[in-house]
Amino acid sequence: MPGQTSRKTIRASDTGAYLYCRRAWWYRQQGYASENQAALDQGTRFHHSHGWRVGGLQVLRKAAWLLFLAALGLLGAAILIQFFN
């Protein structure tokens, strides 16, 4: 339609990149490739492995809570058995 401007979606990563370095954001918008691609790839691998470790620790934390609650239940059952015997 005449008079309408096209809308471009602004992603959160674009906002973060712009706030961190406006010039780097502009270069990326123009299609220029980064000169430190090896460092960026290494950072991506680090974040990926870190995310897996954090996820694993969250699973372990939940398992620890379940075991703790099970131990409390068993302790309560043992106390009740002793009390009623």
PDB file of C-alpha atoms in Angstrom:
ATOM      1  CA  MET A   1       0.000   0.000   0.000  1.00  0.00           C
ATOM      2  CA  PRO A   2       1.256   3.475  -0.750  1.00  0.00           C
ATOM      3  CA  GLY A   3       2.522   5.455   2.187  1.00  0.00           C
ATOM      4  CA  GLN A   4       3.161   2.423   4.385  1.00  0.00           C
ATOM      5  CA  THR A   5       6.600   1.511   5.564  1.00  0.00           C
ATOM      6  CA  SER A   6       7.649  -2.091   5.912  1.00  0.00           C
ATOM      7  CA  ARG A   7       8.067  -3.369   9.437  1.00  0.00           C
ATOM      8  CA  LYS A   8      11.199  -5.215  10.412  1.00  0.00           C
ATOM      9  CA  THR A   9      11.233  -7.514  13.401  1.00  0.00           C
ATOM     10  CA  ILE A  10      13.719  -6.426  16.048  1.00  0.00           C
ATOM     11  CA  ARG A  11      15.200  -9.422  17.828  1.00  0.00           C
ATOM     12  CA  ALA A  12      16.557  -9.336  21.371  1.00  0.00           C
ATOM     13  CA  SER A  13      19.977 -10.392  20.082  1.00  0.00           C
ATOM     14  CA  ASP A  14      19.993  -7.385  17.748  1.00  0.00           C
ATOM     15  CA  THR A  15      19.184  -5.061  20.621  1.00  0.00           C
ATOM     16  CA  GLY A  16      21.955  -6.571  22.743  1.00  0.00           C
ATOM     17  CA  ALA A  17      24.446  -6.376  19.879  1.00  0.00           C
ATOM     18  CA  TYR A  18      23.500  -2.755  19.196  1.00  0.00           C
ATOM     19  CA  LEU A  19      23.842  -1.747  22.838  1.00  0.00           C
ATOM     20  CA  TYR A  20      27.183  -3.549  23.138  1.00  0.00           C
ATOM     21  CA  CYS A  21      28.702  -2.110  19.955  1.00  0.00           C
ATOM     22  CA  ARG A  22      26.721  -0.048  17.465  1.00  0.00           C
ATOM     23  CA  ARG A  23      29.425  -0.299  14.822  1.00  0.00           C
ATOM     24  CA  ALA A  24      29.579  -4.110  15.009  1.00  0.00           C
ATOM     25  CA  TRP A  25      25.791  -4.232  14.787  1.00  0.00           C
ATOM     26  CA  TRP A  26      25.855  -2.002  11.690  1.00  0.00           C
ATOM     27  CA  TYR A  27      28.499  -4.161  10.020  1.00  0.00           C
ATOM     28  CA  ARG A  28      26.409  -7.263  10.646  1.00  0.00           C
ATOM     29  CA  GLN A  29      23.335  -5.528   9.188  1.00  0.00           C
ATOM     30  CA  GLN A  30      25.369  -4.716   6.079  1.00  0.00           C
ATOM     31  CA  GLY A  31      26.374  -8.367   5.668  1.00  0.00           C
ATOM     32  CA  TYR A  32      30.038  -8.088   6.632  1.00  0.00           C
ATOM     33  CA  ALA A  33      31.550 -11.225   8.106  1.00  0.00           C
ATOM     34  CA  SER A  34      33.285 -11.034  11.470  1.00  0.00           C
ATOM     35  CA  GLU A  35      37.078 -11.198  11.408  1.00  0.00           C
ATOM     36  CA  ASN A  36      37.213 -13.127  14.681  1.00  0.00           C
ATOM     37  CA  GLN A  37      34.959 -16.010  13.665  1.00  0.00           C
ATOM     38  CA  ALA A  38      37.201 -18.544  15.423  1.00  0.00           C
ATOM     39  CA  ALA A  39      36.760 -16.756  18.772  1.00  0.00           C
ATOM     40  CA  LEU A  40      33.010 -16.470  18.211  1.00  0.00           C
ATOM     41  CA  ASP A  41      32.790 -20.193  17.434  1.00  0.00           C
ATOM     42  CA  GLN A  42      34.780 -20.994  20.578  1.00  0.00           C
ATOM     43  CA  GLY A  43      32.417 -18.827  22.636  1.00  0.00           C
ATOM     44  CA  THR A  44      29.405 -20.564  21.120  1.00  0.00           C
ATOM     45  CA  ARG A  45      30.846 -23.982  21.998  1.00  0.00           C
ATOM     46  CA  PHE A  46      31.598 -22.807  25.548  1.00  0.00           C
ATOM     47  CA  HIS A  47      28.047 -21.504  26.057  1.00  0.00           C
ATOM     48  CA  HIS A  48      26.584 -24.716  24.661  1.00  0.00           C
ATOM     49  CA  SER A  49      28.613 -26.936  27.005  1.00  0.00           C
ATOM     50  CA  HIS A  50      27.956 -24.609  29.943  1.00  0.00           C
ATOM     51  CA  GLY A  51      24.219 -24.826  29.262  1.00  0.00           C
ATOM     52  CA  TRP A  52      24.377 -28.625  29.376  1.00  0.00           C
ATOM     53  CA  ARG A  53      26.264 -28.511  32.686  1.00  0.00           C
ATOM     54  CA  VAL A  54      23.738 -26.111  34.202  1.00  0.00           C
ATOM     55  CA  GLY A  55      20.870 -28.309  33.012  1.00  0.00           C
ATOM     56  CA  GLY A  56      22.534 -31.384  34.513  1.00  0.00           C
ATOM     57  CA  LEU A  57      22.990 -29.620  37.822  1.00  0.00           C
ATOM     58  CA  GLN A  58      19.329 -28.641  37.879  1.00  0.00           C
ATOM     59  CA  VAL A  59      18.371 -32.296  37.410  1.00  0.00           C
ATOM     60  CA  LEU A  60      20.723 -33.290  40.244  1.00  0.00           C
ATOM     61  CA  ARG A  61      19.254 -30.593  42.495  1.00  0.00           C
ATOM     62  CA  LYS A  62      15.726 -31.901  41.910  1.00  0.00           C
ATOM     63  CA  ALA A  63      16.877 -35.468  42.548  1.00  0.00           C
ATOM     64  CA  ALA A  64      18.515 -34.373  45.800  1.00  0.00           C
ATOM     65  CA  TRP A  65      15.272 -32.733  46.963  1.00  0.00           C
ATOM     66  CA  LEU A  66      13.289 -35.856  46.102  1.00  0.00           C
ATOM     67  CA  LEU A  67      15.727 -38.036  48.033  1.00  0.00           C
ATOM     68  CA  PHE A  68      15.615 -35.624  50.967  1.00  0.00           C
ATOM     69  CA  LEU A  69      11.809 -35.721  51.033  1.00  0.00           C
ATOM     70  CA  ALA A  70      11.840 -39.519  50.743  1.00  0.00           C
ATOM     71  CA  ALA A  71      14.264 -39.702  53.695  1.00  0.00           C
ATOM     72  CA  LEU A  72      11.990 -37.435  55.734  1.00  0.00           C
ATOM     73  CA  GLY A  73       9.034 -39.675  54.880  1.00  0.00           C
ATOM     74  CA  LEU A  74      10.934 -42.787  55.921  1.00  0.00           C
ATOM     75  CA  LEU A  75      12.045 -41.106  59.134  1.00  0.00           C
ATOM     76  CA  GLY A  76       8.450 -40.118  59.879  1.00  0.00           C
ATOM     77  CA  ALA A  77       7.271 -43.664  59.180  1.00  0.00           C
ATOM     78  CA  ALA A  78       9.962 -45.100  61.457  1.00  0.00           C
ATOM     79  CA  ILE A  79       8.976 -42.718  64.257  1.00  0.00           C
ATOM     80  CA  LEU A  80       5.305 -43.657  63.877  1.00  0.00           C
ATOM     81  CA  ILE A  81       6.123 -47.363  63.934  1.00  0.00           C
ATOM     82  CA  GLN A  82       8.181 -46.916  67.118  1.00  0.00           C
ATOM     83  CA  PHE A  83       5.451 -44.803  68.698  1.00  0.00           C
ATOM     84  CA  PHE A  84       2.637 -47.281  68.038  1.00  0.00           C
ATOM     85  CA  ASN A  85       4.595 -50.445  68.961  1.00  0.00           C
TER      86      ASN A  85
END
